[in-house]
mmCIF file of N, CA and C in Angstrom:
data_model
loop_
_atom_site.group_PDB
_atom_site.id
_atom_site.type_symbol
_atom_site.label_atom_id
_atom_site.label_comp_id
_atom_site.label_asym_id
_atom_site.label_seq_id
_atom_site.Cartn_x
_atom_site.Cartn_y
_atom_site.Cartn_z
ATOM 1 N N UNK A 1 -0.934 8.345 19.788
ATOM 2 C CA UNK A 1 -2.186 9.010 19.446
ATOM 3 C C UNK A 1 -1.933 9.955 18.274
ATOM 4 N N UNK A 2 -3.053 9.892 16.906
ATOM 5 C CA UNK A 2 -2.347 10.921 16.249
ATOM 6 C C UNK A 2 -2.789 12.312 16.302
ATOM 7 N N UNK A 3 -1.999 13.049 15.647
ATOM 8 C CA UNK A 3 -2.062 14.618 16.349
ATOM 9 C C UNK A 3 -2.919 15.167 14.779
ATOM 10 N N UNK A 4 -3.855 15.853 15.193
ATOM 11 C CA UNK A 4 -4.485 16.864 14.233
ATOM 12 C C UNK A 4 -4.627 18.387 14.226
ATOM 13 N N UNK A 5 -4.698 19.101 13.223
ATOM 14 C CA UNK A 5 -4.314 19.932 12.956
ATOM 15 C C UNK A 5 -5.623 21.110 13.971
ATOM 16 N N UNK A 6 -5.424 21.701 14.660
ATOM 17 C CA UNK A 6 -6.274 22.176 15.460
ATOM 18 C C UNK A 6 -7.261 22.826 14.911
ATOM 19 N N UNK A 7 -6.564 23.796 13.846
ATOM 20 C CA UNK A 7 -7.325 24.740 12.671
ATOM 21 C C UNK A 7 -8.841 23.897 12.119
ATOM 22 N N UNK A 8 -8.606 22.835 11.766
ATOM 23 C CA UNK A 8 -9.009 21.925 10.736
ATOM 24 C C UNK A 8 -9.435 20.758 10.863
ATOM 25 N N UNK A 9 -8.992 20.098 12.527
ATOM 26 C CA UNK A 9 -9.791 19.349 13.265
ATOM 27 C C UNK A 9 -8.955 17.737 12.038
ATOM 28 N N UNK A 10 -8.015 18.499 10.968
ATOM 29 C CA UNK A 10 -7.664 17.046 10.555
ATOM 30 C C UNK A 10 -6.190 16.662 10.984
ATOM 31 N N UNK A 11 -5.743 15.599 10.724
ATOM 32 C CA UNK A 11 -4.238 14.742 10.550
ATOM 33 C C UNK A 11 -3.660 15.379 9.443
ATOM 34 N N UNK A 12 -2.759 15.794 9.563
ATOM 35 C CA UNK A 12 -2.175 16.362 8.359
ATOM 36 C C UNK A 12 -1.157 15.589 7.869
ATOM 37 N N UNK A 13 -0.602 15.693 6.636
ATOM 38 C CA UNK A 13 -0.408 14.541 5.665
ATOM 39 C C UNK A 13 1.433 15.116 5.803
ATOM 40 N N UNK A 14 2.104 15.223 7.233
ATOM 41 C CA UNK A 14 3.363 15.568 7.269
ATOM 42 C C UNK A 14 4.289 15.175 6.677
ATOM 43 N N UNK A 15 5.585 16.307 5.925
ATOM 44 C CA UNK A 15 6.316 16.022 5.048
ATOM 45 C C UNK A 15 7.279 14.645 5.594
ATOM 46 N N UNK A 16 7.613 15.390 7.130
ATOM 47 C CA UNK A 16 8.618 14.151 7.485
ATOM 48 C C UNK A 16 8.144 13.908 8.840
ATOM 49 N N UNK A 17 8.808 13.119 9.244
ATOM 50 C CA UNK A 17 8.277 12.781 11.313
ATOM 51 C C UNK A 17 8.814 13.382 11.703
ATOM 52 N N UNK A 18 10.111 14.735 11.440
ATOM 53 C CA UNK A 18 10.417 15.430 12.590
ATOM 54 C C UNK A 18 9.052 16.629 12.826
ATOM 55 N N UNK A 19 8.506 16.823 11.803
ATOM 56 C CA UNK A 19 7.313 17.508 11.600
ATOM 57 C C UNK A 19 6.100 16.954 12.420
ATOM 58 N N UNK A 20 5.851 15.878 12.915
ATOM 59 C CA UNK A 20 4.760 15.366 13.188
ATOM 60 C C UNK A 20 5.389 15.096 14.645
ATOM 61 N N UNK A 21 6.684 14.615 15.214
ATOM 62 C CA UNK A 21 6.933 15.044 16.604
ATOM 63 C C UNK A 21 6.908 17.136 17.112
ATOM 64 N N UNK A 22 7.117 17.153 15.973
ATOM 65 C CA UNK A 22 6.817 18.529 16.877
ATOM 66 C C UNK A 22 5.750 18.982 17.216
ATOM 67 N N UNK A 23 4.609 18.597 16.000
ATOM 68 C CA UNK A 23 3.398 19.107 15.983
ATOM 69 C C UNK A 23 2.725 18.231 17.782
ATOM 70 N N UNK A 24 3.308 16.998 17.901
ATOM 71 C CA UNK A 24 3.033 16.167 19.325
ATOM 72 C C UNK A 24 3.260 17.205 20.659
ATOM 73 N N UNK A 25 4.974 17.856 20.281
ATOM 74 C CA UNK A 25 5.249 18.698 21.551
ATOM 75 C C UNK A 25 4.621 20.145 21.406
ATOM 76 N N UNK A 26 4.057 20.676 20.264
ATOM 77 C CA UNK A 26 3.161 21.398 20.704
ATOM 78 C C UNK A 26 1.819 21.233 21.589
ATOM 79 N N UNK A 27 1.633 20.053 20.922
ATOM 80 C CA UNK A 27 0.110 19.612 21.480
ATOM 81 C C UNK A 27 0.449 19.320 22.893
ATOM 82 N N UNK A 28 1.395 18.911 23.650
ATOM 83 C CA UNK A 28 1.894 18.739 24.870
ATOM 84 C C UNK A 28 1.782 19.885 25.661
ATOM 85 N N UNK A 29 2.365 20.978 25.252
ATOM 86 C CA UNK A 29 2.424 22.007 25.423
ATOM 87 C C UNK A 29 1.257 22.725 25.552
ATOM 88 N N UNK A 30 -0.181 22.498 24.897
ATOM 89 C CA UNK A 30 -1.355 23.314 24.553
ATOM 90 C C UNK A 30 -1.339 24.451 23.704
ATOM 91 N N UNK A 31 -0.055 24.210 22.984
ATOM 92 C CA UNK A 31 0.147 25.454 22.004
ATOM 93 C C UNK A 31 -0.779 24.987 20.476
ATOM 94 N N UNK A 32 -1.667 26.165 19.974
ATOM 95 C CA UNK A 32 -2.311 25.893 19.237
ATOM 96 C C UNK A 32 -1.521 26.421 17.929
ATOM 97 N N UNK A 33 -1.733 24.999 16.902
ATOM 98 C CA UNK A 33 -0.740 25.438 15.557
ATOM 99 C C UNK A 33 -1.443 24.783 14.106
ATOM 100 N N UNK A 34 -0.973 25.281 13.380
ATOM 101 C CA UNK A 34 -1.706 25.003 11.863
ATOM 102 C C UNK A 34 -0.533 24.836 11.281
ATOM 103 N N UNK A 35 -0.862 23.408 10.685
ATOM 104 C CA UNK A 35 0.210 22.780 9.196
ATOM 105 C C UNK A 35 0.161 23.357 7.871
ATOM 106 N N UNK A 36 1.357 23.535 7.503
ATOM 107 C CA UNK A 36 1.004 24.358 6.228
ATOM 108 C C UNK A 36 -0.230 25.073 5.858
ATOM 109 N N UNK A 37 -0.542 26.036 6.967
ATOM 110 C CA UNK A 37 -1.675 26.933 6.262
ATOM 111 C C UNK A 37 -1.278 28.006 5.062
ATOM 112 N N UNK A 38 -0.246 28.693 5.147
ATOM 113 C CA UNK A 38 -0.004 29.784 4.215
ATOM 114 C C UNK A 38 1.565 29.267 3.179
ATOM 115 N N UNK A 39 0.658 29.483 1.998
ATOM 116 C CA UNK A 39 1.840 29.623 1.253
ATOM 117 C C UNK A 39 2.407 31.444 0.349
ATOM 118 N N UNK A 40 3.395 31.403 0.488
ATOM 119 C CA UNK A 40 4.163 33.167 0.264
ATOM 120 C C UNK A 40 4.696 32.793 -1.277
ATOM 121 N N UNK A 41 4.145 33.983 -1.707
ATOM 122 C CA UNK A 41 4.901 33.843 -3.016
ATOM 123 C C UNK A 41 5.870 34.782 -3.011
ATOM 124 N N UNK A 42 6.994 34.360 -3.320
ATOM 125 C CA UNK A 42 8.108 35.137 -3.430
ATOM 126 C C UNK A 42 8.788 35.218 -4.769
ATOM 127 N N UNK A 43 8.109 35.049 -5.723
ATOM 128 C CA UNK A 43 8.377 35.655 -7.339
ATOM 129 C C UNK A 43 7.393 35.231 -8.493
ATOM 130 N N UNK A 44 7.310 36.068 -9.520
ATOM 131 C CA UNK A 44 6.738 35.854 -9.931
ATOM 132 C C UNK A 44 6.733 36.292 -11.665
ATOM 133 N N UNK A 45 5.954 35.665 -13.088
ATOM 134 C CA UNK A 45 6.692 36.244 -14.110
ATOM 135 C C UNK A 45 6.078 37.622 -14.176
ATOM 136 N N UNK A 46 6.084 37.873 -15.476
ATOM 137 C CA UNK A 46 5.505 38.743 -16.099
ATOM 138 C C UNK A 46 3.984 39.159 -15.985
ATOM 139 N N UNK A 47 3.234 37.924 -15.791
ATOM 140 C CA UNK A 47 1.843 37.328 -16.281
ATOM 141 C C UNK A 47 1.401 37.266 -14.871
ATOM 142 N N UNK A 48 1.925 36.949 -13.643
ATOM 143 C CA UNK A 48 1.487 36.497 -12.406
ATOM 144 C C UNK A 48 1.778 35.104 -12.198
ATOM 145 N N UNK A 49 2.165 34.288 -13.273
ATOM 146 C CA UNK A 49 2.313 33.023 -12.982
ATOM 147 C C UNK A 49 3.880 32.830 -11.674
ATOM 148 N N UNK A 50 3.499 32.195 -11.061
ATOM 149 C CA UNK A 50 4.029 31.810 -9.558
ATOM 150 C C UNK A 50 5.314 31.066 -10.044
ATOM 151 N N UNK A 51 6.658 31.035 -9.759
ATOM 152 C CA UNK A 51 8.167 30.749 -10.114
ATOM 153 C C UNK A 51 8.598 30.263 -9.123
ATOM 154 N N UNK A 52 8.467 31.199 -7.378
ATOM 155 C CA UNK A 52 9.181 30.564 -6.990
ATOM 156 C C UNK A 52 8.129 30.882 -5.540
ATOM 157 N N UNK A 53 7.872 29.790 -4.237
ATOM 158 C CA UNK A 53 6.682 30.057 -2.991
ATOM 159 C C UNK A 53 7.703 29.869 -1.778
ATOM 160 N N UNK A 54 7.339 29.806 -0.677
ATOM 161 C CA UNK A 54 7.740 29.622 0.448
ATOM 162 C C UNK A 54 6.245 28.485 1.590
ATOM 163 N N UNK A 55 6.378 27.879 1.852
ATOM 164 C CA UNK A 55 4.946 27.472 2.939
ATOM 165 C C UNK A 55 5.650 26.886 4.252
ATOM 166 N N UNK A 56 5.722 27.853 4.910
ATOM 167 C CA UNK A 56 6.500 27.295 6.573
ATOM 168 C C UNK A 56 5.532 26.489 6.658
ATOM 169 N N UNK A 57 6.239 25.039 7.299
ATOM 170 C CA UNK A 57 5.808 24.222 8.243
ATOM 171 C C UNK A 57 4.514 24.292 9.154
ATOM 172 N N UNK A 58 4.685 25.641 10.299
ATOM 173 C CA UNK A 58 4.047 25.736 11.216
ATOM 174 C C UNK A 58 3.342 27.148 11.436
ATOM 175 N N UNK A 59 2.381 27.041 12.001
ATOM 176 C CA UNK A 59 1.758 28.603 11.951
ATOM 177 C C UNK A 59 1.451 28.153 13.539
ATOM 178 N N UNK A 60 1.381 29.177 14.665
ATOM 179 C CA UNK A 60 1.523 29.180 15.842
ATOM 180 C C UNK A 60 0.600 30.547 16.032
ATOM 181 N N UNK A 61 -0.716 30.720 15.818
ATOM 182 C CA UNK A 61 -1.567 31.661 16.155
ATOM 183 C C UNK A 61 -1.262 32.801 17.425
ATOM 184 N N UNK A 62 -1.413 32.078 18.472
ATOM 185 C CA UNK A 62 -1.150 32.695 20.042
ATOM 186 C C UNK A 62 0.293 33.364 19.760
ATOM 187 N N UNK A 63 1.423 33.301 18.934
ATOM 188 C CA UNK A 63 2.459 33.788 18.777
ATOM 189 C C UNK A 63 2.442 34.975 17.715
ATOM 190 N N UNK A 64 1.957 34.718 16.452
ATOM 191 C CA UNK A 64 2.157 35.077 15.501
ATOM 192 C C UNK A 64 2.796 34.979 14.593
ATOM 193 N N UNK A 65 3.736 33.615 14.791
ATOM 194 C CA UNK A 65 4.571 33.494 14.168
ATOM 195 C C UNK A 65 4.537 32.034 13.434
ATOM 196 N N UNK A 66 4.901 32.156 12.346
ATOM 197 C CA UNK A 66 5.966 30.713 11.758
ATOM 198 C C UNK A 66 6.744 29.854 11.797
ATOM 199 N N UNK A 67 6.759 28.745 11.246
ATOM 200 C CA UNK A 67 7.981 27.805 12.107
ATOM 201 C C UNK A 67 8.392 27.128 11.158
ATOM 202 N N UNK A 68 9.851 26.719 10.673
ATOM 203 C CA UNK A 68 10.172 26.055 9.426
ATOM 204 C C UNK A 68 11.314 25.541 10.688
ATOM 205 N N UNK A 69 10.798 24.032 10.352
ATOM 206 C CA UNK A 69 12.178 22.999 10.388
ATOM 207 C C UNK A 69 12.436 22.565 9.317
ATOM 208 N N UNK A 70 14.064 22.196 9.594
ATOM 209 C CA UNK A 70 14.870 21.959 8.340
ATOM 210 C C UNK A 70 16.057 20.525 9.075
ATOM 211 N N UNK A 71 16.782 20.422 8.142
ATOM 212 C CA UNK A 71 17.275 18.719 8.136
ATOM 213 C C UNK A 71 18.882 19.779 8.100
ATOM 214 N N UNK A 72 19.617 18.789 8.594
ATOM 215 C CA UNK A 72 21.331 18.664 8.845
ATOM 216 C C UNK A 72 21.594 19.170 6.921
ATOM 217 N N UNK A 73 21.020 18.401 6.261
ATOM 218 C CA UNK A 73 21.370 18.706 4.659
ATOM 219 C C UNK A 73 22.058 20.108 4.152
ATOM 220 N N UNK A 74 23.180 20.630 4.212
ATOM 221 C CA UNK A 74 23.545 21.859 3.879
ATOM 222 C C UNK A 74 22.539 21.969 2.455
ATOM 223 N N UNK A 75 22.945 21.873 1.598
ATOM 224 C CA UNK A 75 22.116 21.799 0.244
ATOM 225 C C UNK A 75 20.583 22.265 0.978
ATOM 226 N N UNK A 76 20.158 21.566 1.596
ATOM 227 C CA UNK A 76 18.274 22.344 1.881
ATOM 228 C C UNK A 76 18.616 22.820 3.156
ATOM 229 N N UNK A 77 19.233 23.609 3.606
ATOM 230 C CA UNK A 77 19.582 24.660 4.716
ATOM 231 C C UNK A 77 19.797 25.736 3.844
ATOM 232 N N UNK A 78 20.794 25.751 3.039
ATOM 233 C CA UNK A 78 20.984 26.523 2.161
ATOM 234 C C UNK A 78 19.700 27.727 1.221
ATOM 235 N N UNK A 79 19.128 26.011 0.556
ATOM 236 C CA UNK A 79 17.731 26.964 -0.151
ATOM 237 C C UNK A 79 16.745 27.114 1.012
ATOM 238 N N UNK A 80 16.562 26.903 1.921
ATOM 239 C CA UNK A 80 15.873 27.451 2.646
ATOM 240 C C UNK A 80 16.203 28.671 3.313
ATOM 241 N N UNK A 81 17.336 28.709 3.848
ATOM 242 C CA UNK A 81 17.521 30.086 4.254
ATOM 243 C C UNK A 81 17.565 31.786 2.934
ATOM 244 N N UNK A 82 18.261 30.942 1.796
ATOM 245 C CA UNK A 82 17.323 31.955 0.609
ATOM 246 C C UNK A 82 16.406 32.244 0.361
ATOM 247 N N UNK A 83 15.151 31.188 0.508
ATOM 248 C CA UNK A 83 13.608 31.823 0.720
ATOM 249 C C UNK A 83 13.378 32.303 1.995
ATOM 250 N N UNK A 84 13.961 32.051 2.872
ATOM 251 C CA UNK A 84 13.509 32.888 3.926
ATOM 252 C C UNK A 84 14.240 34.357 3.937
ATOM 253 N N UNK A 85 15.436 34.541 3.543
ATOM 254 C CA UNK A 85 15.516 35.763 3.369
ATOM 255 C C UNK A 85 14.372 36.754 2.140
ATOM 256 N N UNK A 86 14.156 35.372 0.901
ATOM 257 C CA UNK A 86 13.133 36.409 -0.145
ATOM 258 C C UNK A 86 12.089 36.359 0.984
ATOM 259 N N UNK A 87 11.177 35.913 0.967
ATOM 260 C CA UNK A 87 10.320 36.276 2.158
ATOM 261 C C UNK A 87 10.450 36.974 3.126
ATOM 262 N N UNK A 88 11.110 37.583 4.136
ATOM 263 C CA UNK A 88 11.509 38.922 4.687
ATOM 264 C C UNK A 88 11.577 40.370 3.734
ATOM 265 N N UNK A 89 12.281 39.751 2.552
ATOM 266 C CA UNK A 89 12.647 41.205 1.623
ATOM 267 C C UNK A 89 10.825 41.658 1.233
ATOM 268 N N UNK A 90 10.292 40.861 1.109
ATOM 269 C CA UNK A 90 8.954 41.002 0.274
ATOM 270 C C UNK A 90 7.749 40.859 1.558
ATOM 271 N N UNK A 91 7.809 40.069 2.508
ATOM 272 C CA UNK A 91 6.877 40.568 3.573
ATOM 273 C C UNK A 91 7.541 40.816 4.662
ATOM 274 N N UNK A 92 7.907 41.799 5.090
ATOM 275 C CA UNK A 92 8.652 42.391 6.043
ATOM 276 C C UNK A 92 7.910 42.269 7.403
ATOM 277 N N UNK A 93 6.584 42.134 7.388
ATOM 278 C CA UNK A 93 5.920 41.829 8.586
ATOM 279 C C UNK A 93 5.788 40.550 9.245
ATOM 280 N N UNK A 94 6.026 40.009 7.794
ATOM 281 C CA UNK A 94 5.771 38.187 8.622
ATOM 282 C C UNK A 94 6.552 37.796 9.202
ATOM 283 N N UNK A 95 6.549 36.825 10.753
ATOM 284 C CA UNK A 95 7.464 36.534 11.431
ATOM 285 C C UNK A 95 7.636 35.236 11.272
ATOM 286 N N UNK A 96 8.811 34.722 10.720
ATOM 287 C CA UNK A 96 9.048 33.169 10.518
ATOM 288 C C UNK A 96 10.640 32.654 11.052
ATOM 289 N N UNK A 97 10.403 31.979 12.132
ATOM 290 C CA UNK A 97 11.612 31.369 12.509
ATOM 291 C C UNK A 97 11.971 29.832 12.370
ATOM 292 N N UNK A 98 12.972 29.714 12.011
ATOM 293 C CA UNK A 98 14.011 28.900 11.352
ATOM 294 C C UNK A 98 14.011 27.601 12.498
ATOM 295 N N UNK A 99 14.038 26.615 12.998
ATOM 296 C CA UNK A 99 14.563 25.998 13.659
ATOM 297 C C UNK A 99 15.383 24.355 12.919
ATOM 298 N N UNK A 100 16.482 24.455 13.191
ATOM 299 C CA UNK A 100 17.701 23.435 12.408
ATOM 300 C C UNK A 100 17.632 22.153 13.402
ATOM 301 N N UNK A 101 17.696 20.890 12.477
ATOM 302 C CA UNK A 101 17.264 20.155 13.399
ATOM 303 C C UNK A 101 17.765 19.580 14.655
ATOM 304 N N UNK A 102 19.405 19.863 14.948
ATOM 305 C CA UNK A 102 19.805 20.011 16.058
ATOM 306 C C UNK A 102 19.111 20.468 16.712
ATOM 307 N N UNK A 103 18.221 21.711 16.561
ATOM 308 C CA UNK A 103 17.665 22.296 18.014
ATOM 309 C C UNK A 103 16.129 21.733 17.989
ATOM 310 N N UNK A 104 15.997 21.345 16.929
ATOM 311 C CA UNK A 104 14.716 20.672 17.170
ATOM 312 C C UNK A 104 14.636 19.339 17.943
ATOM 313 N N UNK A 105 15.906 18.297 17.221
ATOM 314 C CA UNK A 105 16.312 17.239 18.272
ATOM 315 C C UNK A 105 16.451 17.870 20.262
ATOM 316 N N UNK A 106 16.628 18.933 20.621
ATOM 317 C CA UNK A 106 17.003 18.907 21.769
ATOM 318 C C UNK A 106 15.975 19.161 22.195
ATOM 319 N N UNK A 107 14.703 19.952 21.581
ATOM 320 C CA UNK A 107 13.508 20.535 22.008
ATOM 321 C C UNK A 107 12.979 18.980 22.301
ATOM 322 N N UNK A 108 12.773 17.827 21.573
ATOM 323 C CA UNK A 108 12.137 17.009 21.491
ATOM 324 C C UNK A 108 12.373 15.892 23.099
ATOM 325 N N UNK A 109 14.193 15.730 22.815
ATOM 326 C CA UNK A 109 14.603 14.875 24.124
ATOM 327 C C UNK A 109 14.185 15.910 25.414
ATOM 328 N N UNK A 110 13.777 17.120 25.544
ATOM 329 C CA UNK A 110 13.937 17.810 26.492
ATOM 330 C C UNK A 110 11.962 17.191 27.002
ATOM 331 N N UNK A 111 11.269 16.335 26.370
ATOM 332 C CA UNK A 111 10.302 16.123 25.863
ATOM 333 C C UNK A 111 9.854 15.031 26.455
ATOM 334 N N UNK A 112 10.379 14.579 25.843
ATOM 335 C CA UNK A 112 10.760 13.034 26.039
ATOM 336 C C UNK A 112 11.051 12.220 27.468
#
């Protein structure tokens, strides 16, 4: 069955399928979540023109929080955990947690 975005009532156009099984075990769950709703800018030039953004994965309302999965790839573990630190330095309020896909794989078989 496919899963839509609760916010928005649409299918969202997910980067990868570990993204679109999770968005399933939320919906399992009754946890209400939004696909890429917010994007963070985390630099910018002179002018305002936008250099470098951040857009977690998951927005989880009832929590408050964010959700970025990420792939085994050191190389994009890497730049991701650098925007997530610029994003802390620059919104100190927003809560965004990390999940690597080991633990996302276990969330899923635990699922399953």
């Amino acid at each position: 069955m496919p899963t839509s975005d609760p916010a928005t009532g649409l299918e969202p156009d997910f980067a990868h399928d570990s993204e679109r099984a999770f968005s399933e075990l939320l919906d399992f769950y009754g946890v209400s979540w939004q696909y890429e709703p917010t994007t963070f800018v985390l630099e910018q030039d002179t002018s305002g023109r936008v250099l470098e953004a951040f857009t977690p994965d998951f927005y989880l309302p009832a929590y408050e929080v964010y959700v970025e999965l990420t792939t085994l790839k050191q190389k994009l573990v890497t730049a991701k955990n650098r925007k997530l630190r610029k994003l802390r330095t620059r919104y100190p309020s927003v809560r965004v947690k990390m999940l690597h896909r080991q633990a996302t794989l276990g969330l899923l078989d635990k699922h399953s």
